[in-house]
Structure formats: C-alpha cells, structure tokens
CSV table of N, CA and C in Angstrom, one decimal:
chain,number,residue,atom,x,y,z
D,289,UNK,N,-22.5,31.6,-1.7
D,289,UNK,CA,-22.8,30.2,-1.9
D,289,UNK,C,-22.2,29.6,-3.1
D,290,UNK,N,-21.9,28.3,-3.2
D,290,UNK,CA,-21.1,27.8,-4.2
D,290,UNK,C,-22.0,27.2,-5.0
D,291,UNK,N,-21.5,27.4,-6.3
D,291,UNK,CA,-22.5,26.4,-7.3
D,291,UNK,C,-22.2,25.3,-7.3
D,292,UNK,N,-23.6,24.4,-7.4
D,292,UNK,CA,-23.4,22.8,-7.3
D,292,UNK,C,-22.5,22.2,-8.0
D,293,UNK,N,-22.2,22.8,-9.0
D,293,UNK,CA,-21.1,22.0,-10.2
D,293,UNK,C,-19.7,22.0,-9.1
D,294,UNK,N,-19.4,23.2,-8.8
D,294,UNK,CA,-18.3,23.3,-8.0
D,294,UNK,C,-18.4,22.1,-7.0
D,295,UNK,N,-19.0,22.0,-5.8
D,295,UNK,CA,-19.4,21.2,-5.3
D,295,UNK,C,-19.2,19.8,-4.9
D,296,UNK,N,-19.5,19.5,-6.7
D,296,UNK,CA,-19.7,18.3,-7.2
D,296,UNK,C,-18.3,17.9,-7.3
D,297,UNK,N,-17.4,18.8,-8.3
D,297,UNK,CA,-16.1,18.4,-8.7
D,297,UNK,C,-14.6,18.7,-7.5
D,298,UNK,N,-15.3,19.4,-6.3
D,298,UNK,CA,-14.4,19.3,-5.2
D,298,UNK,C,-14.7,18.1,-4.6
D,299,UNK,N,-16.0,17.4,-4.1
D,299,UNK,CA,-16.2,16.0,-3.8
D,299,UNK,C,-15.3,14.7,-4.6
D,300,UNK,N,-15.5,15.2,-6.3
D,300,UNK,CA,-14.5,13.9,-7.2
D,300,UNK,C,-13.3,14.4,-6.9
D,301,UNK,N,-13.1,15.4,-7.1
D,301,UNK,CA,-10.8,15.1,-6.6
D,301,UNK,C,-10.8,14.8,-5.4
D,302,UNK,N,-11.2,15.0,-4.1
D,302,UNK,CA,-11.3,14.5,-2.7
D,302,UNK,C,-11.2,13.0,-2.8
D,303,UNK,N,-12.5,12.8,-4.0
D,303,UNK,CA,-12.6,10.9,-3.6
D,303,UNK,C,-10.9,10.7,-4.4
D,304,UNK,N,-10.7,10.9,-5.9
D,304,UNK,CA,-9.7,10.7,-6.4
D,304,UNK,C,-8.3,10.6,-5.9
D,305,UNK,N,-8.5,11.4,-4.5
D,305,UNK,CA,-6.8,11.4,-3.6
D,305,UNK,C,-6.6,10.3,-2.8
D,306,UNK,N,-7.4,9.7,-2.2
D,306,UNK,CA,-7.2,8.3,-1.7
D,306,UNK,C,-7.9,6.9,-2.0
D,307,UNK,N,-7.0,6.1,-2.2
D,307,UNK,CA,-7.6,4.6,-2.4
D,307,UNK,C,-7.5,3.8,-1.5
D,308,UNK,N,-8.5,3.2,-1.0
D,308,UNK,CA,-8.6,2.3,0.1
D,308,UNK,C,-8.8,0.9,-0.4
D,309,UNK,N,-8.2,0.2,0.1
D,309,UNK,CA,-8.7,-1.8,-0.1
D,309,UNK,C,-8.6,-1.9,1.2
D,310,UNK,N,-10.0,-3.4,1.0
D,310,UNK,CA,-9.6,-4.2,2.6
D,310,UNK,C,-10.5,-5.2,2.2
D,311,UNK,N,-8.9,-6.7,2.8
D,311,UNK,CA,-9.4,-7.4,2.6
D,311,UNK,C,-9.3,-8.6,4.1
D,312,UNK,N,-9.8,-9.5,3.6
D,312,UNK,CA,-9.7,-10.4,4.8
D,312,UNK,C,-8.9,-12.0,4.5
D,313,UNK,N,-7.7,-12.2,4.7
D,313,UNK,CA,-7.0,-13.0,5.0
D,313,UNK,C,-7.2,-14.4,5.8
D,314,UNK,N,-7.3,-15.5,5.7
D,314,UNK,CA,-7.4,-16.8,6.3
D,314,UNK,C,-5.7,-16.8,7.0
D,315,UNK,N,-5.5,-16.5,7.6
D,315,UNK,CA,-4.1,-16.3,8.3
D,315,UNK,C,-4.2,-15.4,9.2
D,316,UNK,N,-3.1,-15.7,9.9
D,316,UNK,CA,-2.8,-15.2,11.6
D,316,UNK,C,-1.9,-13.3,11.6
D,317,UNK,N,-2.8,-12.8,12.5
D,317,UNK,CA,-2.2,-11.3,11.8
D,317,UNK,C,-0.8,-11.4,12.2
D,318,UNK,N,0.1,-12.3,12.6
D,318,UNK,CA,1.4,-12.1,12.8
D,318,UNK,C,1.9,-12.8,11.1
D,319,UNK,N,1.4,-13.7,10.8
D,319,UNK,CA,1.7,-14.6,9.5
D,319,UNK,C,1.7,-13.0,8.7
D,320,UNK,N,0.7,-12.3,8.2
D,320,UNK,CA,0.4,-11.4,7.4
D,320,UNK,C,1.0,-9.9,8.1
D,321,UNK,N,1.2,-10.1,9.1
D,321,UNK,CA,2.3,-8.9,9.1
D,321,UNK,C,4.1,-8.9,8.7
D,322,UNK,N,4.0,-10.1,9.0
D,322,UNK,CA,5.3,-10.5,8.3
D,322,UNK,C,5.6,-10.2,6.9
D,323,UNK,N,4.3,-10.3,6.4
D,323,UNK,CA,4.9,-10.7,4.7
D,323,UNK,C,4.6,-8.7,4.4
D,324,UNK,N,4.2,-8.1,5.1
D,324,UNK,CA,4.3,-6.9,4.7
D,324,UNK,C,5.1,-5.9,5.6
D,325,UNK,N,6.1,-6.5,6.4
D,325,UNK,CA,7.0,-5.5,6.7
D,325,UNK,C,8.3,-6.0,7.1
D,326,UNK,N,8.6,-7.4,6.2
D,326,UNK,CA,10.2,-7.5,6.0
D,326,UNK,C,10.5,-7.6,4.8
D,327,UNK,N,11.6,-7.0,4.8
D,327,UNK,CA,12.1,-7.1,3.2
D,327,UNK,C,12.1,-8.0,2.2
D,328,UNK,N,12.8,-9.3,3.1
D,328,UNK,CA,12.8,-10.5,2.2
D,328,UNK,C,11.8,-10.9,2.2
D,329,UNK,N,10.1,-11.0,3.3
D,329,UNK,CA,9.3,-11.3,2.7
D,329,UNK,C,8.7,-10.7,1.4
D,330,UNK,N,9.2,-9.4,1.1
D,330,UNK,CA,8.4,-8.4,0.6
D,330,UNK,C,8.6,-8.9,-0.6
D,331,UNK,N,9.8,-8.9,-1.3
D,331,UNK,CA,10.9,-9.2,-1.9
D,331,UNK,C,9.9,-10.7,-3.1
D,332,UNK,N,9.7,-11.5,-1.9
D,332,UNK,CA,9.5,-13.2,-2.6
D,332,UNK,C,7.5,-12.6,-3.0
D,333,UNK,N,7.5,-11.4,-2.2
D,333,UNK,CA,6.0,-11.6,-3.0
D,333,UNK,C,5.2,-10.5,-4.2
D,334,UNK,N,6.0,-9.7,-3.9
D,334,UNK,CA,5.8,-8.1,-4.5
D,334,UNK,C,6.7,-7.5,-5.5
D,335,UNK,N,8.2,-6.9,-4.8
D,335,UNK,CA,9.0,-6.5,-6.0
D,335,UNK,C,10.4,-6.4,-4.5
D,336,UNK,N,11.2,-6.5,-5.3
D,336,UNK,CA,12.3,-6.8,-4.8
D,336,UNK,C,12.9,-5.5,-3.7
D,337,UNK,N,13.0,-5.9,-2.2
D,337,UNK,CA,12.6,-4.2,-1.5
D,337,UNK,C,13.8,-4.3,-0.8
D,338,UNK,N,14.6,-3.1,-0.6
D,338,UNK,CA,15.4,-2.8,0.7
D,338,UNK,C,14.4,-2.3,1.9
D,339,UNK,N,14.0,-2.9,2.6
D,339,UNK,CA,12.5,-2.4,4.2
D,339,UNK,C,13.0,-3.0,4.9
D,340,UNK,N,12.9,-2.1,6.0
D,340,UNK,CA,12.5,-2.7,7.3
D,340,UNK,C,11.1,-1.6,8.1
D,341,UNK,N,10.5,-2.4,9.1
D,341,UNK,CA,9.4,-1.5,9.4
D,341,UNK,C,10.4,-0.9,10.9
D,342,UNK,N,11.2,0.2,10.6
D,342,UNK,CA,11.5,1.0,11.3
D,342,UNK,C,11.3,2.3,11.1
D,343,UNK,N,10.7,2.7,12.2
D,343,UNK,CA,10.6,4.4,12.1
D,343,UNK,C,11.7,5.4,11.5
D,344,UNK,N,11.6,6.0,10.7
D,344,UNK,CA,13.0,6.4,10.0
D,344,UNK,C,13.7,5.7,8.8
D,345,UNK,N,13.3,5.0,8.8
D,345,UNK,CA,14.0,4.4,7.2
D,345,UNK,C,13.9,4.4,6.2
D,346,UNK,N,14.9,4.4,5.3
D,346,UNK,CA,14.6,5.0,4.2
D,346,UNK,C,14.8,4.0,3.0
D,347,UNK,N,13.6,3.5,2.4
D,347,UNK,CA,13.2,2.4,2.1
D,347,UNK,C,13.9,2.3,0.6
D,348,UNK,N,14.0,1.2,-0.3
D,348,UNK,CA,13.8,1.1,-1.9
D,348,UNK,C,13.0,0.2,-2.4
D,349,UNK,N,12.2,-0.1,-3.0
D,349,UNK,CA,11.5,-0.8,-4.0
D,349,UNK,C,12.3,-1.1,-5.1
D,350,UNK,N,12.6,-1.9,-5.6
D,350,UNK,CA,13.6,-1.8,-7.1
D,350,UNK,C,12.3,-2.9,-8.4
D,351,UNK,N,11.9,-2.2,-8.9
D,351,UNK,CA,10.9,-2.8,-9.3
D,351,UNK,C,11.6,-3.1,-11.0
D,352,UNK,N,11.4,-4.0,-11.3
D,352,UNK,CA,11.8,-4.7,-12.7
D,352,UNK,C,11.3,-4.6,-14.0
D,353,UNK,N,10.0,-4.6,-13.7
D,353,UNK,CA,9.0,-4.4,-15.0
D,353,UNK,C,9.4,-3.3,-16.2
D,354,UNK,N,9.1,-3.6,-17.4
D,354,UNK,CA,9.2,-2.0,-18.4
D,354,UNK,C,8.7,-1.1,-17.7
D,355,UNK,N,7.4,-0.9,-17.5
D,355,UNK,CA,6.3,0.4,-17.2
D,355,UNK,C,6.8,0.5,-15.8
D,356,UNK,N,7.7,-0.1,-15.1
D,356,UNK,CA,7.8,0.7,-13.6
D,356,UNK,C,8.9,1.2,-13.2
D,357,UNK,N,8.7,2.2,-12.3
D,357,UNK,CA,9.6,2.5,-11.6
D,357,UNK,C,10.6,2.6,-10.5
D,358,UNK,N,11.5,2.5,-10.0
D,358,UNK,CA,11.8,2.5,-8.6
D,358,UNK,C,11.3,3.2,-7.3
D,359,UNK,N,10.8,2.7,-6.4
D,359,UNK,CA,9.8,3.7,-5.7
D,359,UNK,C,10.8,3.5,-4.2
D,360,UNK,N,10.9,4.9,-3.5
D,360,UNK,CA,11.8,5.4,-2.7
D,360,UNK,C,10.7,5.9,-1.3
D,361,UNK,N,11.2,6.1,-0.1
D,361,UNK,CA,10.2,6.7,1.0
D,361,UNK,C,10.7,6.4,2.0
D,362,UNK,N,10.2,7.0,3.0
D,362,UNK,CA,10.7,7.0,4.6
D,362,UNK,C,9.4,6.1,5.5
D,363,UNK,N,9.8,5.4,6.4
D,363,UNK,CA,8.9,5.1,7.2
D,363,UNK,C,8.6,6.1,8.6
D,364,UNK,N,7.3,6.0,8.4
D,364,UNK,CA,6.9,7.3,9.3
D,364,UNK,C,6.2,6.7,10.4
D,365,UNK,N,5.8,5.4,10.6
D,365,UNK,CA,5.4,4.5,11.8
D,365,UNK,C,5.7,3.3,11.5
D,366,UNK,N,5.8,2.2,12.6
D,366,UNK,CA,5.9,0.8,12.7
D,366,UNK,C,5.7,0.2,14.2
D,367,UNK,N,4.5,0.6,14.4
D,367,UNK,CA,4.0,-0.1,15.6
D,367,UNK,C,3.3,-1.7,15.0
D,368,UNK,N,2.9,-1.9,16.5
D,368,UNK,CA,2.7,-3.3,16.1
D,368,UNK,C,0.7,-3.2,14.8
D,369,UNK,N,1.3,-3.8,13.8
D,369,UNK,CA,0.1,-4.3,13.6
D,369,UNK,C,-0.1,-2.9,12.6
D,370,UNK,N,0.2,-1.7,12.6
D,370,UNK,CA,0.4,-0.6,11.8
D,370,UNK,C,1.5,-0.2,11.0
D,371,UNK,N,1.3,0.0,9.9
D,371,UNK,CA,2.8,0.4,9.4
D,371,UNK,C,2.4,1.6,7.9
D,372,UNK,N,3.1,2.6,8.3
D,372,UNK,CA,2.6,3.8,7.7
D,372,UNK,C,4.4,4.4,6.6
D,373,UNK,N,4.0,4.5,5.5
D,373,UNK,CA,5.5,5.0,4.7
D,373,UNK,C,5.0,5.7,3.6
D,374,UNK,N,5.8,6.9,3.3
D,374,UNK,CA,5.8,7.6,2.2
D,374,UNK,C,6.5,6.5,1.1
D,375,UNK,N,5.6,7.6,-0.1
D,375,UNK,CA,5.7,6.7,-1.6
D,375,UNK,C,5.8,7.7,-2.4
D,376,UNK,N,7.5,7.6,-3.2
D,376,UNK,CA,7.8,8.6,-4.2
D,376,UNK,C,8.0,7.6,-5.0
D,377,UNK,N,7.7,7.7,-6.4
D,377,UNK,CA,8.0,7.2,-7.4
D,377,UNK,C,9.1,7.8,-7.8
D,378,UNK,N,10.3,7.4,-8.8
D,378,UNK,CA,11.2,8.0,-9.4
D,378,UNK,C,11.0,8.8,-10.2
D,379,UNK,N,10.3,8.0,-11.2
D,379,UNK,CA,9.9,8.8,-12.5
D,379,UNK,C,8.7,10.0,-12.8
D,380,UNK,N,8.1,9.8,-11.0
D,380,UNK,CA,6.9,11.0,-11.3
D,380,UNK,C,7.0,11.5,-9.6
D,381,UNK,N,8.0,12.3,-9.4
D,381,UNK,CA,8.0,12.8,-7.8
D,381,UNK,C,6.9,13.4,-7.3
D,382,UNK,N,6.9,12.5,-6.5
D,382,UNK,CA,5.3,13.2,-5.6
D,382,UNK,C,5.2,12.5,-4.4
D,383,UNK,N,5.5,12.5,-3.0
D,383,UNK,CA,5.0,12.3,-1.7
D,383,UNK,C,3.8,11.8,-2.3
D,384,UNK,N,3.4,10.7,-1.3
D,384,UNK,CA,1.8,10.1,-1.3
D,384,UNK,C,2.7,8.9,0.2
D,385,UNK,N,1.3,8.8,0.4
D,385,UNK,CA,1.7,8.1,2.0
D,385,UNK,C,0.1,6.8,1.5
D,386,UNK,N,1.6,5.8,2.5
D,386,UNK,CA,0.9,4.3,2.2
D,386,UNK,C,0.5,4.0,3.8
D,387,UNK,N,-0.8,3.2,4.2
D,387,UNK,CA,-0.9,2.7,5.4
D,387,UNK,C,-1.8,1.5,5.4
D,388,UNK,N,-0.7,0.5,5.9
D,388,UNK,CA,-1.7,-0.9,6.2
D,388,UNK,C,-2.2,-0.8,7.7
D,389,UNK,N,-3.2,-1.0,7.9
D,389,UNK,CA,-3.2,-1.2,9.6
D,389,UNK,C,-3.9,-2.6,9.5
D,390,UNK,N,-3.6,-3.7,10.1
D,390,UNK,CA,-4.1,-5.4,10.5
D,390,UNK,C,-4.6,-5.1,11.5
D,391,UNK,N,-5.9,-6.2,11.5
D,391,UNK,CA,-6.9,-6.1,12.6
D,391,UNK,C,-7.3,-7.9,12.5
D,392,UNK,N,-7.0,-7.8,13.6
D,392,UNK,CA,-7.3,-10.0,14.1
D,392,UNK,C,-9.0,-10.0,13.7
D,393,UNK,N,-9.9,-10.6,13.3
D,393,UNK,CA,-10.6,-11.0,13.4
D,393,UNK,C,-11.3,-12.5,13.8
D,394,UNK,N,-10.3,-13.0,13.9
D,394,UNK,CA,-10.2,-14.3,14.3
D,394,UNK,C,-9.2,-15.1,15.1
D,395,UNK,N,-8.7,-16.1,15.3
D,395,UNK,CA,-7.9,-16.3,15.9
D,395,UNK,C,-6.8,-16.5,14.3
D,396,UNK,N,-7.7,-16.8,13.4
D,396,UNK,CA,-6.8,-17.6,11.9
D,396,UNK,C,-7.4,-16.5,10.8
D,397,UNK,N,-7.8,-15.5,11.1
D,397,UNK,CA,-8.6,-14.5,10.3
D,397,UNK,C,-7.9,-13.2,10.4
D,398,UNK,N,-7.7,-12.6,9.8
D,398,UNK,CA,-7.1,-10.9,9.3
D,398,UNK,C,-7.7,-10.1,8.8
D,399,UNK,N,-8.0,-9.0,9.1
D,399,UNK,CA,-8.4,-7.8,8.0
D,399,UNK,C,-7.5,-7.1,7.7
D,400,UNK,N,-7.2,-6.7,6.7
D,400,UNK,CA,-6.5,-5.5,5.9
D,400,UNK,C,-7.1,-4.4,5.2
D,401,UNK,N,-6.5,-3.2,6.2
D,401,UNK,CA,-7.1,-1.9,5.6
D,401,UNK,C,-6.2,-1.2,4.9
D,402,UNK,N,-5.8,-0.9,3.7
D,402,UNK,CA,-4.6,-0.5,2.8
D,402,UNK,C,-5.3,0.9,2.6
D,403,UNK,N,-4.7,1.8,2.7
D,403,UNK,CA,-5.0,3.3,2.4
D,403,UNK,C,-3.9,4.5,1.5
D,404,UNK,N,-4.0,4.3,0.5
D,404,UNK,CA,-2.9,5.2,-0.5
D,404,UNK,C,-3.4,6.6,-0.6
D,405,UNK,N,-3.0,7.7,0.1
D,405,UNK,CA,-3.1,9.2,0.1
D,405,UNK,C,-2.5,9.5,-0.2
D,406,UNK,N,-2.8,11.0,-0.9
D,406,UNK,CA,-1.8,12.3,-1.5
D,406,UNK,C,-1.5,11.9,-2.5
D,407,UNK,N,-2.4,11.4,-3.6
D,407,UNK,CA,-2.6,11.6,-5.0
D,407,UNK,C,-2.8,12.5,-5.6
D,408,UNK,N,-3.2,13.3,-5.0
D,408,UNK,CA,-3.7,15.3,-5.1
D,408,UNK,C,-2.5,15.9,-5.2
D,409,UNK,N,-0.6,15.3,-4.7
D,409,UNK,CA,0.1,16.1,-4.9
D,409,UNK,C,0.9,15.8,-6.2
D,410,UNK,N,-0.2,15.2,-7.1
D,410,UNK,CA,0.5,14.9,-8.6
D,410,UNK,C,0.1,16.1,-9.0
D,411,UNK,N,0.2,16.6,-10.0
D,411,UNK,CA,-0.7,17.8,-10.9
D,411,UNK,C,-1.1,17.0,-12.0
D,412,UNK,N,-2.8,17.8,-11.9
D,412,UNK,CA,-3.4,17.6,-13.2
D,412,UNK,C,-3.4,16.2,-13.6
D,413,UNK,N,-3.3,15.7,-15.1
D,413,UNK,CA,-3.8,14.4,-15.6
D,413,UNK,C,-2.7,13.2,-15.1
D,414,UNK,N,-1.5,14.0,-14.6
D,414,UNK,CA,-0.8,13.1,-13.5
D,414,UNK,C,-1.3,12.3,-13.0
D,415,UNK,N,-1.9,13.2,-11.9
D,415,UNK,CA,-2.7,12.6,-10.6
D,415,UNK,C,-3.9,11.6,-11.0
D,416,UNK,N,-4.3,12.3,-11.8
D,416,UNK,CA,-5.5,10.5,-12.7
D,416,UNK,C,-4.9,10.2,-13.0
D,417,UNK,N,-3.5,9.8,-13.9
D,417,UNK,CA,-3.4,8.3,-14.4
D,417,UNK,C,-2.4,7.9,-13.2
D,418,UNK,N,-1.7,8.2,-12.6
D,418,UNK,CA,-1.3,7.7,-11.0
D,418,UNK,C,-2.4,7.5,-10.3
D,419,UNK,N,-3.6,7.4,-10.2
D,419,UNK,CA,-4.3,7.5,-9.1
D,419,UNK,C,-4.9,5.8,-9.9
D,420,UNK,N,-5.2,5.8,-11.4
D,420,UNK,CA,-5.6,4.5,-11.9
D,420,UNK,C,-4.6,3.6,-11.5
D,421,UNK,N,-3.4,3.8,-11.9
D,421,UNK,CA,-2.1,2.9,-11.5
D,421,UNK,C,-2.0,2.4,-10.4
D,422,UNK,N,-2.1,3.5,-9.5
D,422,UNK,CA,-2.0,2.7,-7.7
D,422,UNK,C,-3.3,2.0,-7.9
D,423,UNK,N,-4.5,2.1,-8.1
D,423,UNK,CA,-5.6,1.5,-7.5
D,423,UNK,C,-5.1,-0.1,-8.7
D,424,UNK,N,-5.2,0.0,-9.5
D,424,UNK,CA,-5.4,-1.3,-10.3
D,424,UNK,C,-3.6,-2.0,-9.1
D,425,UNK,N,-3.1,-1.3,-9.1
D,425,UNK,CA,-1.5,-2.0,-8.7
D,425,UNK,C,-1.9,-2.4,-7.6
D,426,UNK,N,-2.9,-1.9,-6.4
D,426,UNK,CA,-2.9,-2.2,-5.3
D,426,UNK,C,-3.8,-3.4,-5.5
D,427,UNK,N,-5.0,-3.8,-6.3
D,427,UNK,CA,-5.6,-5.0,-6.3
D,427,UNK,C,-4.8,-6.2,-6.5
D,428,UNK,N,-3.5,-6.1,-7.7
D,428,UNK,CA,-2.3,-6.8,-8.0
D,428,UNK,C,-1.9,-7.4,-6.6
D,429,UNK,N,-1.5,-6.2,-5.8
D,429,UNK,CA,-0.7,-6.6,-4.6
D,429,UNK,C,-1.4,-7.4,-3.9
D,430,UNK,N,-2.7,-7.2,-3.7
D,430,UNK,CA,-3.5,-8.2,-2.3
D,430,UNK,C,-3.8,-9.1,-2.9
D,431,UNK,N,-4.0,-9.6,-4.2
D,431,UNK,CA,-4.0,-10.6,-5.3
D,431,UNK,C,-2.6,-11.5,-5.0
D,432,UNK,N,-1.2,-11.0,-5.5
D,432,UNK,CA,-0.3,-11.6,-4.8
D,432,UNK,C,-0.2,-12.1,-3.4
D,433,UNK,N,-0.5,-11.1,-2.4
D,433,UNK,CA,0.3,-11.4,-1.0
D,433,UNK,C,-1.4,-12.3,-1.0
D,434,UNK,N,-2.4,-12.6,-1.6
D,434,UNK,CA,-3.1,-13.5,-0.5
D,434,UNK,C,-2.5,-14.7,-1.5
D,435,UNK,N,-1.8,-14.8,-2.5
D,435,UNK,CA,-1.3,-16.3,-3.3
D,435,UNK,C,-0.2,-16.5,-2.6
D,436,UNK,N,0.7,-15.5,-2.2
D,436,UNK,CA,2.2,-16.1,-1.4
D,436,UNK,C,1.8,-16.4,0.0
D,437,UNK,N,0.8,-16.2,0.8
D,437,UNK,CA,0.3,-16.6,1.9
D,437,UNK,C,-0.5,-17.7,1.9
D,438,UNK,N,-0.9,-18.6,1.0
D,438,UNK,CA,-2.1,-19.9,0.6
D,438,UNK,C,-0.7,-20.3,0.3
D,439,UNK,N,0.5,-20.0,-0.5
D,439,UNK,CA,1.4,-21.0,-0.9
D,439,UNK,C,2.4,-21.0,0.2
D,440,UNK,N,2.9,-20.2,0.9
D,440,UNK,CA,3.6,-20.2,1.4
D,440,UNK,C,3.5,-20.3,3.5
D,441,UNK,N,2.4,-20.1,3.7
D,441,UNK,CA,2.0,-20.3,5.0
D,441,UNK,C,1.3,-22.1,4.9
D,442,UNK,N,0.8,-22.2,4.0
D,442,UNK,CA,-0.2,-23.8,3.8
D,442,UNK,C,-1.4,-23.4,4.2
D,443,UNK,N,-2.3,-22.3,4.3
D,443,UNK,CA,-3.6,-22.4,4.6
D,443,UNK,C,-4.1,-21.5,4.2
D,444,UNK,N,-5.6,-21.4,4.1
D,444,UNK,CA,-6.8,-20.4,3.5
D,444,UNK,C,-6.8,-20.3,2.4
C-alpha cells in the first residue's frame, strides 16, 4: 500500500500536465473556427503563424516578443470543428499536444474547450515554470481571440 504523501504528490503532477480553458464565444462556430485554423487569421490575432489545419503539417509560430520563443509542431487532426497539434518550443524541446474542440451552443454561441498536454515531458522545475507559462499564455490567447472576434466579426 502506498503512503498518502505519495498519493497526494502523484495526483499534483497528473493535475500539473494538463491545462484546460473553456470558454464561450458570442459568435458562429464557423466565425471562431476560422480565426483558429488559418494562418492569416491566426497571424492578425495571436503571433505571426505558418498553419494550415491539415493533417500532417508542419506548422511555425514565429513569435516576436523578448521572453518568446518560436514554437514548431505537426498537425495530428483537423476535422471539422476539432483541431489537435503538437507543441515544441525552440528554446525548451518537449512534445506537448494542443486541442481545441468547438461545440455550437447556439445558433450565434460557441464553446471552446482548449486542452494543453504533456507538460510532464519537461523535466523537473522545467515543467512548472512551462506549465505556469502555457496556462497564464493560454488565458492571453482567449483574451485576444475573443477581442479580435468583437472587433473583427462586429458582434458579442
């Protein structure tokens, strides 16, 4: 039998390996699938991207900032309404896999389930301060894409 402590601290790195957001969009899940799986949408709202949502591609992020890096990865699905891609950072190699899946709730309403996994394949205090970074970066992003979609669609 395992001691509680153990227990305890296999439960916190489990939660520590994935970050999930979900939010809900005043926009049409075709309007908000757009702005997350073409490039030049991606581009006017996030960081400047070579994408397309094709199975097999092999993406670039070219990110500008001091603190960032250029982030590289394959797409590993792009069905309708789902879109799933690996996420290597340059400066700190590590597979982690990204997945939005959109869900209509309305006819003018969206949900977004954003799920960042394989934070566990950082080592050590890696993987915490990458696991802080994605999570605060990811609130950035749905912060953005719901301002470039209020500015740029005209509604919600």
């Amino acid at each position: 039998m395992q001691p509680i402590s153990c227990i305890l601290i296999l439960k916190f790195n489990q939660m520590k390996d994935v970050i999930i957001k979900e939010h809900i969009f005043n926009h049409s899940i075709d309007q908000v699938w757009k702005a997350i799986s073409i490039g030049e949408e991606i581009s006017n709202w996030f960081i400047p991207a070579d994408f397309k949502a094709e199975k097999g591609y092999h993406y670039t992020f070219n990110s500008k900032g001091e603190d960032c890096s250029v982030i590289t990865g394959e797409v590993k699905e792009a069905s309708p309404y789902t879109l799933i891609y690996s996420w290597i950072v340059k400066d700190a190699p590590a597979e982690t896999i990204v997945k939005w899946v959109l869900t209509p709730t309305s006819e003018n309403t969206t949900k977004l389930y954003l799920e960042h996994s394989g934070i566990s394949n950082y080592s050590g205090e890696t993987a915490v301060a990458m696991f802080t970074s994605f999570d605060g970066g990811w609130n950035n992003c749905i912060t953005k894409l719901t301002e470039y979609l209020m500015v740029n669609i005209h509604a919600g």
